[in-house]
PDB file of C-alpha atoms and ligand atoms in Angstrom:
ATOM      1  CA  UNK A   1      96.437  60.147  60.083  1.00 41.00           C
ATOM      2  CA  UNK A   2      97.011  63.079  57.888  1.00 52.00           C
ATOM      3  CA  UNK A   3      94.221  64.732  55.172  1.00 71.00           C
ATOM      4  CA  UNK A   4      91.517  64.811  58.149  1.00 72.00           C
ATOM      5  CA  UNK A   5      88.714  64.443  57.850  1.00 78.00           C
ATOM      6  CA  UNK A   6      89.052  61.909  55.135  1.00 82.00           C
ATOM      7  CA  UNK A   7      90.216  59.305  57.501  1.00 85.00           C
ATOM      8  CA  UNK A   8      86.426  59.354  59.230  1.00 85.00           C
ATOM      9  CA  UNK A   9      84.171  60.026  55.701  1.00 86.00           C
ATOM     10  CA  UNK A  10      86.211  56.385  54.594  1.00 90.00           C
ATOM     11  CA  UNK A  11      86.134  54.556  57.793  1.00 92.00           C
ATOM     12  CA  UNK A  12      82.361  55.385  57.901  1.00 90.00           C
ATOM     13  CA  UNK A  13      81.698  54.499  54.471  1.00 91.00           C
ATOM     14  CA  UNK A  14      83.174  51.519  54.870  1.00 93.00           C
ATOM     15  CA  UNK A  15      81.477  50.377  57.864  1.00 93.00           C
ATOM     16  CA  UNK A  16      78.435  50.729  55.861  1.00 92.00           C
ATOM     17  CA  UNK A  17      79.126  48.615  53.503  1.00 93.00           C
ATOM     18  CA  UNK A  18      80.158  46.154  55.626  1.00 94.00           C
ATOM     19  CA  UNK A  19      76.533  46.971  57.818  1.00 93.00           C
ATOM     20  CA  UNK A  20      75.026  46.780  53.771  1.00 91.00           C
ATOM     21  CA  UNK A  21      76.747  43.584  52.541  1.00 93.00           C
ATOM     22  CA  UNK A  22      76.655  41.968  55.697  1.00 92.00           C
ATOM     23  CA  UNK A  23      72.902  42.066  56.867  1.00 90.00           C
ATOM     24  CA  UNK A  24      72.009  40.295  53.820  1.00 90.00           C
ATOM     25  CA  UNK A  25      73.510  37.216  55.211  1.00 92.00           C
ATOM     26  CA  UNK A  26      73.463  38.019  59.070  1.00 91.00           C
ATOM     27  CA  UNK A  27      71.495  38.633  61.622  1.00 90.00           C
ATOM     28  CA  UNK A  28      71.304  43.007  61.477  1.00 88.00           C
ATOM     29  CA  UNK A  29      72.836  43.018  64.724  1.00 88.00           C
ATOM     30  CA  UNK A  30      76.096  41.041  64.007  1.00 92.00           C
ATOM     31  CA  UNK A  31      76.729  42.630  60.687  1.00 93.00           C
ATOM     32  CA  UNK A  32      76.048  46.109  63.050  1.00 92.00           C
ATOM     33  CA  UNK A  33      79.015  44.432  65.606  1.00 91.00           C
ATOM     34  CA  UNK A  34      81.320  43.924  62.565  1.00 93.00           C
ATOM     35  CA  UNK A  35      80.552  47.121  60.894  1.00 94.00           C
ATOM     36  CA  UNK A  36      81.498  48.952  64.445  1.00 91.00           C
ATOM     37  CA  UNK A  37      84.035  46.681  65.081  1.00 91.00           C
ATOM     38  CA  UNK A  38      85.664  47.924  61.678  1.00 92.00           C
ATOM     39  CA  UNK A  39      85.209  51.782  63.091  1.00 90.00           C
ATOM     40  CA  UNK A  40      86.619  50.907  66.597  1.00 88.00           C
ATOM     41  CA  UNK A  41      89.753  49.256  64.738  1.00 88.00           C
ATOM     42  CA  UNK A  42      90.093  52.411  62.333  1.00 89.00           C
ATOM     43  CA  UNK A  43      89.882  54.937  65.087  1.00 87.00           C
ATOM     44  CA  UNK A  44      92.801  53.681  66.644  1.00 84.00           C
ATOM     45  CA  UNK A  45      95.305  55.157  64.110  1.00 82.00           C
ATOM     46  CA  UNK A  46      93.590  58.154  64.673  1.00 79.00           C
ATOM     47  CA  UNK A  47      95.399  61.193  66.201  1.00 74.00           C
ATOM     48  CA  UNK A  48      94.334  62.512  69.021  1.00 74.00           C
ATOM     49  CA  UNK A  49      90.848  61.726  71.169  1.00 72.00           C
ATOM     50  CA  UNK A  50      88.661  63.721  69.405  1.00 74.00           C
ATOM     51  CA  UNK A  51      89.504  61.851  66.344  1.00 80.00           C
ATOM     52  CA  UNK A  52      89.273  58.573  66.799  1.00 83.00           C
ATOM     53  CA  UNK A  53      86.093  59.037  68.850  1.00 82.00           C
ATOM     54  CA  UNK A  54      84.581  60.527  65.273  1.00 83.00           C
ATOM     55  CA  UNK A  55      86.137  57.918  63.403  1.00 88.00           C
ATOM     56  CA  UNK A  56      84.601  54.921  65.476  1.00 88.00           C
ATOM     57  CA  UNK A  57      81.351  56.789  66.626  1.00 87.00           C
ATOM     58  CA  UNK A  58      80.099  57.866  63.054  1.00 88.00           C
ATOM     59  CA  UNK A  59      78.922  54.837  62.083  1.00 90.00           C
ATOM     60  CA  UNK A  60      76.906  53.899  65.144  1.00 87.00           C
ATOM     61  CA  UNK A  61      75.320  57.556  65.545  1.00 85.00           C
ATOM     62  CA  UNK A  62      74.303  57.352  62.085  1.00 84.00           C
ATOM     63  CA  UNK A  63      72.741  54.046  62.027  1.00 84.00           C
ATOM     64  CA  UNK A  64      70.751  55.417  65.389  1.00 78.00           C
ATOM     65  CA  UNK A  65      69.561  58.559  64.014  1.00 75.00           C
ATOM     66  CA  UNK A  66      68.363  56.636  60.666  1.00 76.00           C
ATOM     67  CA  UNK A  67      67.148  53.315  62.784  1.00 72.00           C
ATOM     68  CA  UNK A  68      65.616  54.751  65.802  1.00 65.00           C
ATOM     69  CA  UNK A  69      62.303  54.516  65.231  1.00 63.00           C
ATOM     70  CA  UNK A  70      62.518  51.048  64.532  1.00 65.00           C
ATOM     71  CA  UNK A  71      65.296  49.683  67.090  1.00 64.00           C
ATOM     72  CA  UNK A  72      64.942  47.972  70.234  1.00 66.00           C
ATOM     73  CA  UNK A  73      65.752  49.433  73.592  1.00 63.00           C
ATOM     74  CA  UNK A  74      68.788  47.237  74.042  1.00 67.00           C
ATOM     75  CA  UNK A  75      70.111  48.041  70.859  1.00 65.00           C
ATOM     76  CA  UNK A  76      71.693  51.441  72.610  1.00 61.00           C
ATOM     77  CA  UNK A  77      73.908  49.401  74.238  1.00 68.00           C
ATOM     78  CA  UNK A  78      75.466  48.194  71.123  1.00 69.00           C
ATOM     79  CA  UNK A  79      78.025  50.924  70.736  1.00 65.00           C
ATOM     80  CA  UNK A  80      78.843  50.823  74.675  1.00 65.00           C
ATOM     81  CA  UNK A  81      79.667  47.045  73.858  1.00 69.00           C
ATOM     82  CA  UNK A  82      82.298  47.636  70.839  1.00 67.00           C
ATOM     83  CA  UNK A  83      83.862  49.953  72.580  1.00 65.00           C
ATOM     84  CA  UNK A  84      83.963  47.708  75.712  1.00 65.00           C
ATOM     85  CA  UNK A  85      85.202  44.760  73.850  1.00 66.00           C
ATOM     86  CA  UNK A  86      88.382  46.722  72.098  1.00 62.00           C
ATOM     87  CA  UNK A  87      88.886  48.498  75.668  1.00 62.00           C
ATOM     88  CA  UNK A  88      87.808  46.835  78.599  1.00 62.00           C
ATOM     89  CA  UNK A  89      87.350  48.784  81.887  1.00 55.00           C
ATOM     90  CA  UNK A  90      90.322  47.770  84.117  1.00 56.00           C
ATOM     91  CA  UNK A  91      92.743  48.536  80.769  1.00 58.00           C
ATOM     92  CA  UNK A  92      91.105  51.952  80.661  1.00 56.00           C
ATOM     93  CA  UNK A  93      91.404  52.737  84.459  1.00 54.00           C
ATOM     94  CA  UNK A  94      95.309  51.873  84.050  1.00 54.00           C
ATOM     95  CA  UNK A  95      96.167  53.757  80.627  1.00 54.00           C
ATOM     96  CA  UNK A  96      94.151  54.768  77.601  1.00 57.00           C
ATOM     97  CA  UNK A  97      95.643  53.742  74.567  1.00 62.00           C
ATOM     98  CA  UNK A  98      98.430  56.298  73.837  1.00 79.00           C
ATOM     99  CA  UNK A  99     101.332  54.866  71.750  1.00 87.00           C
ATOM    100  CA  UNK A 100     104.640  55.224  72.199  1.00 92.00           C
ATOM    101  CA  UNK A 101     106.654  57.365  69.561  1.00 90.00           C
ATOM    102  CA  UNK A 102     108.643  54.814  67.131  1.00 90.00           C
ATOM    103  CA  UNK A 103     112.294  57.371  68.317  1.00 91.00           C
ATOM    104  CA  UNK A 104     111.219  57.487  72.069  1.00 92.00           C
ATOM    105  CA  UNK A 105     113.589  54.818  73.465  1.00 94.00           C
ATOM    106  CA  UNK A 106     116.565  56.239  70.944  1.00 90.00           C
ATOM    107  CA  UNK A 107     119.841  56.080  72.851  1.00 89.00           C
ATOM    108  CA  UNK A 108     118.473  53.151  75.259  1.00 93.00           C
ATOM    109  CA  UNK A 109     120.947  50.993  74.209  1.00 93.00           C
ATOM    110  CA  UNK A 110     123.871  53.244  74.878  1.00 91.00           C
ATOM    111  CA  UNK A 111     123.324  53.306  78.130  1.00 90.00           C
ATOM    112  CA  UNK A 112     121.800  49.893  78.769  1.00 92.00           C
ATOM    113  CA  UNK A 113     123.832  46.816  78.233  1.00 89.00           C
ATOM    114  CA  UNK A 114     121.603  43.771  77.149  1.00 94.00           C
ATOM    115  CA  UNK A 115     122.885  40.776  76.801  1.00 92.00           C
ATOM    116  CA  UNK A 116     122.215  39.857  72.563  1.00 88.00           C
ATOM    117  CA  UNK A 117     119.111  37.600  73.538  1.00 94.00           C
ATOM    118  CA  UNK A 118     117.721  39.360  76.159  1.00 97.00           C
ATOM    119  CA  UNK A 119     114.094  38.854  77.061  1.00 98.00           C
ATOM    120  CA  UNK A 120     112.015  42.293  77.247  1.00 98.00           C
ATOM    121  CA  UNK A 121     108.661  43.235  77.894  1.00 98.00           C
ATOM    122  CA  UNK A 122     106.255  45.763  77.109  1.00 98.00           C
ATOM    123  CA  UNK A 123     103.963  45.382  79.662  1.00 98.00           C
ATOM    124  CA  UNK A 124     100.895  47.004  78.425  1.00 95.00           C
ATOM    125  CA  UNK A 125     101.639  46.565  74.464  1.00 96.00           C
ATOM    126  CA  UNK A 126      98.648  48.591  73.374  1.00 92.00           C
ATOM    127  CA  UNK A 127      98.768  48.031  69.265  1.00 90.00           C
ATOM    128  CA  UNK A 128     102.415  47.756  69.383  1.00 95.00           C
ATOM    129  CA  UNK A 129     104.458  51.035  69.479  1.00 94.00           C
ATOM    130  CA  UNK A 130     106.444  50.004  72.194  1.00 97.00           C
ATOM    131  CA  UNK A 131     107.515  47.118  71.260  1.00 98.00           C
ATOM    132  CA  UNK A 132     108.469  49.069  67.499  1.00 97.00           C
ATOM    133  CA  UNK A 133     110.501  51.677  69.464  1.00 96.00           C
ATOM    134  CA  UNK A 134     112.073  49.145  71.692  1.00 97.00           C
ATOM    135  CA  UNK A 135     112.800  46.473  68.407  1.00 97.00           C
ATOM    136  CA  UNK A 136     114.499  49.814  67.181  1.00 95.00           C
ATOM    137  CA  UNK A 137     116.616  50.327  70.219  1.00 95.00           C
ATOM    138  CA  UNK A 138     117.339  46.780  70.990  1.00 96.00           C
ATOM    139  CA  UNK A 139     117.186  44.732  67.447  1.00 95.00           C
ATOM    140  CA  UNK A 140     118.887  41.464  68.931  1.00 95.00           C
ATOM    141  CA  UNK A 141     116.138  40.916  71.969  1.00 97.00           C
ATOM    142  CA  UNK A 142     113.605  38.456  72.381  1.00 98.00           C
ATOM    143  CA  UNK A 143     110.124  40.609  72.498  1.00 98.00           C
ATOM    144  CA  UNK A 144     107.670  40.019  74.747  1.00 98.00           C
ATOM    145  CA  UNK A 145     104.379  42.060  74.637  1.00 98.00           C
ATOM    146  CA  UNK A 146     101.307  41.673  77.645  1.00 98.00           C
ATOM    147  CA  UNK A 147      98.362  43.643  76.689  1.00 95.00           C
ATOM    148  CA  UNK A 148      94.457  42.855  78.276  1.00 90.00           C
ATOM    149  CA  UNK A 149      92.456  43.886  75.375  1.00 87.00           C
ATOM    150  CA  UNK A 150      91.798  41.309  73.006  1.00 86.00           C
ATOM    151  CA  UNK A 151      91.610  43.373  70.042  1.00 84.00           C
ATOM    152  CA  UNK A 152      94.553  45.255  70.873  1.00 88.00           C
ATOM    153  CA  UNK A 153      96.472  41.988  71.265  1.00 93.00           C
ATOM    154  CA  UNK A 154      95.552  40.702  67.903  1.00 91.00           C
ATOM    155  CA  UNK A 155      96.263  43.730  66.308  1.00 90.00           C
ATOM    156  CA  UNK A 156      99.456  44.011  67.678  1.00 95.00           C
ATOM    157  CA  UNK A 157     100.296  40.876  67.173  1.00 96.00           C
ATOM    158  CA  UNK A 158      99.627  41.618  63.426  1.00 94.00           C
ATOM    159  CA  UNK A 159     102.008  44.820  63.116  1.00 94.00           C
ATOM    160  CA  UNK A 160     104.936  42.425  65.376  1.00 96.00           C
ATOM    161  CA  UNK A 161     104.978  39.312  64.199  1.00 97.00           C
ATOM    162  CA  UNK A 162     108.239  39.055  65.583  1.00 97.00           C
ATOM    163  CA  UNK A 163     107.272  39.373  69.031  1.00 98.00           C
ATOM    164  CA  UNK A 164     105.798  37.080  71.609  1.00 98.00           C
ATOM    165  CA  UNK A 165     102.201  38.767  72.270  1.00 98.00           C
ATOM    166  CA  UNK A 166      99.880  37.402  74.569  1.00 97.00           C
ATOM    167  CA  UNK A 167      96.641  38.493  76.128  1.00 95.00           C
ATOM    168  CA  UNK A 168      97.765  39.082  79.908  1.00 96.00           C
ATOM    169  CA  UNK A 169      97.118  41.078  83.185  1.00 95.00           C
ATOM    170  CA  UNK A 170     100.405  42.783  83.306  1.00 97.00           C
ATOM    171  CA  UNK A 171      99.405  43.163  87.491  1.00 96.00           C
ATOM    172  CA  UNK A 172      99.596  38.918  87.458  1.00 96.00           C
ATOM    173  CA  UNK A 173     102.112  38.333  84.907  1.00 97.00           C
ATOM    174  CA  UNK A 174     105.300  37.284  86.634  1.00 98.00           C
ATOM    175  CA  UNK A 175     108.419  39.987  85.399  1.00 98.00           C
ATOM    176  CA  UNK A 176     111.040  37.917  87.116  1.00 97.00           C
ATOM    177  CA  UNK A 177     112.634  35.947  83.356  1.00 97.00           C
ATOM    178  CA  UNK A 178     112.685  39.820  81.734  1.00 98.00           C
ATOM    179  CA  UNK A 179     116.163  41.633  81.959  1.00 98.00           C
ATOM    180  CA  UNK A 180     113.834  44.953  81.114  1.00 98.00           C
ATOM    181  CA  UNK A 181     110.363  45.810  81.477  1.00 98.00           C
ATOM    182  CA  UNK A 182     108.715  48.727  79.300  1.00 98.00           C
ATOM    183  CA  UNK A 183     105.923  50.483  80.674  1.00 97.00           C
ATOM    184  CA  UNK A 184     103.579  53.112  79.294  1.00 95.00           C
ATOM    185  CA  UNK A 185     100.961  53.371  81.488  1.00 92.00           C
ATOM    186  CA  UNK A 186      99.499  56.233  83.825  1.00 87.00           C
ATOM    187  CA  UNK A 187     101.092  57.788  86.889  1.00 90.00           C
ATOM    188  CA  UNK A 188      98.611  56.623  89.261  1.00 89.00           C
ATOM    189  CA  UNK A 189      99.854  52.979  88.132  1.00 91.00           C
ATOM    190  CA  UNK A 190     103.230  53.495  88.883  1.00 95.00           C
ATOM    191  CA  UNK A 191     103.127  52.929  92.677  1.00 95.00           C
ATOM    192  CA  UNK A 192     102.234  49.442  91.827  1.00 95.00           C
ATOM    193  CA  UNK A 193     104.708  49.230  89.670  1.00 97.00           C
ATOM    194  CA  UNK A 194     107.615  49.686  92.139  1.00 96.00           C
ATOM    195  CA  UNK A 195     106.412  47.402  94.097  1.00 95.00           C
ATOM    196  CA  UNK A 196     105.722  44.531  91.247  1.00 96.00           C
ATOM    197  CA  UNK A 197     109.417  45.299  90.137  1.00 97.00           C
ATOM    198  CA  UNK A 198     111.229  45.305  93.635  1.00 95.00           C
ATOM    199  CA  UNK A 199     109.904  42.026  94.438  1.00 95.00           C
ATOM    200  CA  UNK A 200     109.801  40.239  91.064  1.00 97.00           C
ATOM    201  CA  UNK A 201     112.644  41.705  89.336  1.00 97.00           C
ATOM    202  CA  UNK A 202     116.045  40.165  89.263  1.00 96.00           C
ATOM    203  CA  UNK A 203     119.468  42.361  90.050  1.00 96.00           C
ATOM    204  CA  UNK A 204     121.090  43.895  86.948  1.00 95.00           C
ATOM    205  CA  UNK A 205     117.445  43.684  85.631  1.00 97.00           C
ATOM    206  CA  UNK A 206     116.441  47.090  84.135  1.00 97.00           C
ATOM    207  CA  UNK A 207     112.085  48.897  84.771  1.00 98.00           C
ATOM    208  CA  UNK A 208     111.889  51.845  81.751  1.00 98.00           C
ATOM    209  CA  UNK A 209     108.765  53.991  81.787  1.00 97.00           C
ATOM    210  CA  UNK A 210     107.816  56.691  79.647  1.00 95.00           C
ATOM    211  CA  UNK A 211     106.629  59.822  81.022  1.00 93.00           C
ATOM    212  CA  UNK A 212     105.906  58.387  84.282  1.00 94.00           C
ATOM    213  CA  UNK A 213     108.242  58.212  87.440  1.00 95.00           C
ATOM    214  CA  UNK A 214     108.284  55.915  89.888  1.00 96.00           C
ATOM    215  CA  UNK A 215     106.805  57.051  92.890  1.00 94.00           C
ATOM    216  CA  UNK A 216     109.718  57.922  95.771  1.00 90.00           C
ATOM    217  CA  UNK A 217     112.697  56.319  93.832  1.00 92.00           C
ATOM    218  CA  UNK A 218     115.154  58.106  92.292  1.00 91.00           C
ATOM    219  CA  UNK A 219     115.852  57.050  88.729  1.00 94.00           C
ATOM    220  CA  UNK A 220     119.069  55.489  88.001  1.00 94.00           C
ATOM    221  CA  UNK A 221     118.747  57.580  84.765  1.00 91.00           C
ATOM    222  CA  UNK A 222     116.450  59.671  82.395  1.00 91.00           C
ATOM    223  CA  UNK A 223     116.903  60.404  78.512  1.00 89.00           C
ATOM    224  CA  UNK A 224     114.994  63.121  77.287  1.00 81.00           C
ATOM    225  CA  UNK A 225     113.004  61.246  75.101  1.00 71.00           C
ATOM    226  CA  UNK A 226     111.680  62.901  71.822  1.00 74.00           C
ATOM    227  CA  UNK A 227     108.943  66.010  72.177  1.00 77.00           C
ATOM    228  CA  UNK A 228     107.704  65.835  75.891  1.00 80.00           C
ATOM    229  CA  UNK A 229     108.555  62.650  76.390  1.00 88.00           C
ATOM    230  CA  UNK A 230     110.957  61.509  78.819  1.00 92.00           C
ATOM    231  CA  UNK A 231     111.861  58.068  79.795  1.00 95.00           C
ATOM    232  CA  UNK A 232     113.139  57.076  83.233  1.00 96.00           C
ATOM    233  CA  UNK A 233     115.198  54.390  84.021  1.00 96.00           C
ATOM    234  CA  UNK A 234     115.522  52.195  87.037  1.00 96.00           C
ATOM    235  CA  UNK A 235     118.062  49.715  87.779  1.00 96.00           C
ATOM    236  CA  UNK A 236     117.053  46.582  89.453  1.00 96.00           C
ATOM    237  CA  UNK A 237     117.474  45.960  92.576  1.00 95.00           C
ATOM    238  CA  UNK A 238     115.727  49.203  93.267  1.00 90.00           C
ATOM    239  CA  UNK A 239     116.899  51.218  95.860  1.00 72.00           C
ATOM    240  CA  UNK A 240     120.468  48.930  95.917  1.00 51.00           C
ATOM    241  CA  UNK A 241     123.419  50.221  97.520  1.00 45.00           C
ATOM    242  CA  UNK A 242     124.271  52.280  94.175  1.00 46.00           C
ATOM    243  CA  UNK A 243     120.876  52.709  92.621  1.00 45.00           C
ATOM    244  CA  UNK A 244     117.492  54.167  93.948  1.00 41.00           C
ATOM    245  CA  UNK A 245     116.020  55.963  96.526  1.00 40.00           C
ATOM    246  CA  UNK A 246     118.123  58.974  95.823  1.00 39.00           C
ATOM    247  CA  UNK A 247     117.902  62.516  94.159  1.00 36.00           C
ATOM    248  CA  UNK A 248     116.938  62.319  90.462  1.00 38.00           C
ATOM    249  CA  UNK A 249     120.313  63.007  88.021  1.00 38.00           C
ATOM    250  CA  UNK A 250     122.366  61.425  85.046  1.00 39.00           C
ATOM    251  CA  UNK A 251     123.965  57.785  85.969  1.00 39.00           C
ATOM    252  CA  UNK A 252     125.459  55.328  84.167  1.00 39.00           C
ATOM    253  CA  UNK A 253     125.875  51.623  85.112  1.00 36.00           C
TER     254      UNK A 253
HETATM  255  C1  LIG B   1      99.390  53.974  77.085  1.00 88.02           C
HETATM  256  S1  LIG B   1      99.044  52.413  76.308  1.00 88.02           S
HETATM  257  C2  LIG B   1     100.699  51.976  75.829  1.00 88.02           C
HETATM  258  C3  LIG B   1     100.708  50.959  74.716  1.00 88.02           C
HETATM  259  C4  LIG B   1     102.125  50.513  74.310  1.00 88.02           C
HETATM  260  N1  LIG B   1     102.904  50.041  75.444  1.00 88.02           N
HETATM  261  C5  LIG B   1     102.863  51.642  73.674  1.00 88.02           C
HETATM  262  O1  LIG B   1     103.681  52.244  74.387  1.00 88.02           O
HETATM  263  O2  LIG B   1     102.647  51.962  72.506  1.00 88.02           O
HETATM  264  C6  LIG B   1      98.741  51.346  77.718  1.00 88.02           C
HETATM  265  C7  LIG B   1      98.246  49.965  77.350  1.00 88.02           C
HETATM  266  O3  LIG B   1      98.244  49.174  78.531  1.00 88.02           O
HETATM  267  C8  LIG B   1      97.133  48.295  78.470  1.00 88.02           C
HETATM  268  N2  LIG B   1      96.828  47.888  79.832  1.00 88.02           N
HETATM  269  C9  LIG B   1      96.391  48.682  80.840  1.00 88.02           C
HETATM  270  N3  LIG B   1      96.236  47.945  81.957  1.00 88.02           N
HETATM  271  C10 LIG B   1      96.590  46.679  81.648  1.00 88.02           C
HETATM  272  C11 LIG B   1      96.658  45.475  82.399  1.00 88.02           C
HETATM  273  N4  LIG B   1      96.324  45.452  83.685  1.00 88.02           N
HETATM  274  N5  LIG B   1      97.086  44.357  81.776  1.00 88.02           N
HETATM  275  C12 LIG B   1      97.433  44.385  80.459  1.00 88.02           C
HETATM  276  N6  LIG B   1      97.381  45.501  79.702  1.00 88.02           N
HETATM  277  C13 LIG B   1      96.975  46.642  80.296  1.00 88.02           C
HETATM  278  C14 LIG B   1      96.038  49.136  77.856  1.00 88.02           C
HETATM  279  O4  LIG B   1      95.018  48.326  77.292  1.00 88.02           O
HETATM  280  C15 LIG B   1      96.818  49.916  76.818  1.00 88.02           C
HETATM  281  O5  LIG B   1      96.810  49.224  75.590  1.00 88.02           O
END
């Protein structure tokens, strides 16, 4: 979001209003849940941590400071519970929401052969970046996006319509029907993530995480990505005669 800190002074005015309009025909609490709700949602196009955390926390704060002579003790939770319900716990403790850049997967495709109709997956779809950069890299696949949050899935559902998005443990979801699985996630998660995709993913399959390696395999290849980024790329099965398991370095299938 660009002109900071406009961004926040609207998002905050706005939840007002909502707080304003709504608690004439609500119970105060619910129109306080949709007013939040509307600052959570806003604070995800925000920039970096910092911001979003002002953008969604202003109007809460503010309606504590003015209400708190007068609210219950329960009502402190409130904020704790928006926040909760757009990012649940076990979504947090695999990756915050960081989206991918829209350029990051550019110069996938010449080094990946899909077939036209190929199913992929962004496991993890977040709002819907990844699945933007990977329509942009592969424009004739069938798009798949798994994502836990159920705000985050209906929002990204919104911004890719033409994508299959479903609200999903991407730890339970079977990868076996995808010929390539995106991930985004943190490198803590990525141990699992071998794993998942040796045992579920078919040969000539392709795993492609951003930023994060897998732990103890060797990448079949890595692009540099755009800014830090870097994507590395893992041909299924992994650790095959001709892929895996060896010393990171340039390889084409
Ligand atoms: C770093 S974000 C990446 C979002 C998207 N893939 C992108 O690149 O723009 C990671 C996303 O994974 C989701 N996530 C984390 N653990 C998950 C799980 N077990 N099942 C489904 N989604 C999960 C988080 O909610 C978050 O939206």
């Amino acid at each position: 979001m660009n002109f900071w800190p406009l961004p926040a002074l609207l998002t905050w005015a706005a939840a007002w209003a909502v707080y304003a309009l709504g608690s004439k025909s609500l119970p105060w609490w619910l129109a306080f849940v949709l007013a939040g709700a509307l600052g959570c949602l806003a604070s995800l196009g925000g920039r970096t941590w910092w911001r979003r955390v002002m953008i969604a926390g202003g109007f809460p704060l503010s309606f504590v400071a003015l209400s708190a002579s007068v609210l219950p003790g329960w009502a402190w939770l409130l904020p704790l519970g928006l926040l909760l319900l757009v990012y649940p716990l076990n979504a947090w403790r695999d990756a915050p929401v960081f989206p991918t850049p829209l350029h990051a997967l550019d110069g996938l495709a010449e080094t990946i052969a899909l077939p036209p109709r190929a199913a992929v997956l962004d496991a993890g779809c977040g709002m819907g970046d990844g699945l933007k950069a990977l329509r942009q890299a592969f424009p004739q696949a069938r798009l798949h996006g798994l994502e836990w949050s159920w705000p985050l899935r209906w929002l990204c559902a919104l911004r890719c319509p033409w994508a299959r998005v479903r609200r999903a443990d991407i730890w339970l979801a079977d990868w076996s029907g995808y010929q390539l699985v995106y991930l985004f996630q943190r490198p803590e998660s990525m141990g699992r993530a071998a794993v998942k995709a040796a045992t579920e993913m078919q040969p000539g399959s392709w795993l492609v995480s951003l930023d994060f390696a897998l732990p103890g395999v060797g990448p079949s290849f890595e692009l540099p990505g755009v800014g830090r980024h870097r994507v590395w790329v893992y041909a299924m099965p992994l650790g095959g005669p001709d892929e895996g398991l060896q010393a990171p370095g340039p390889h084409r299938p």
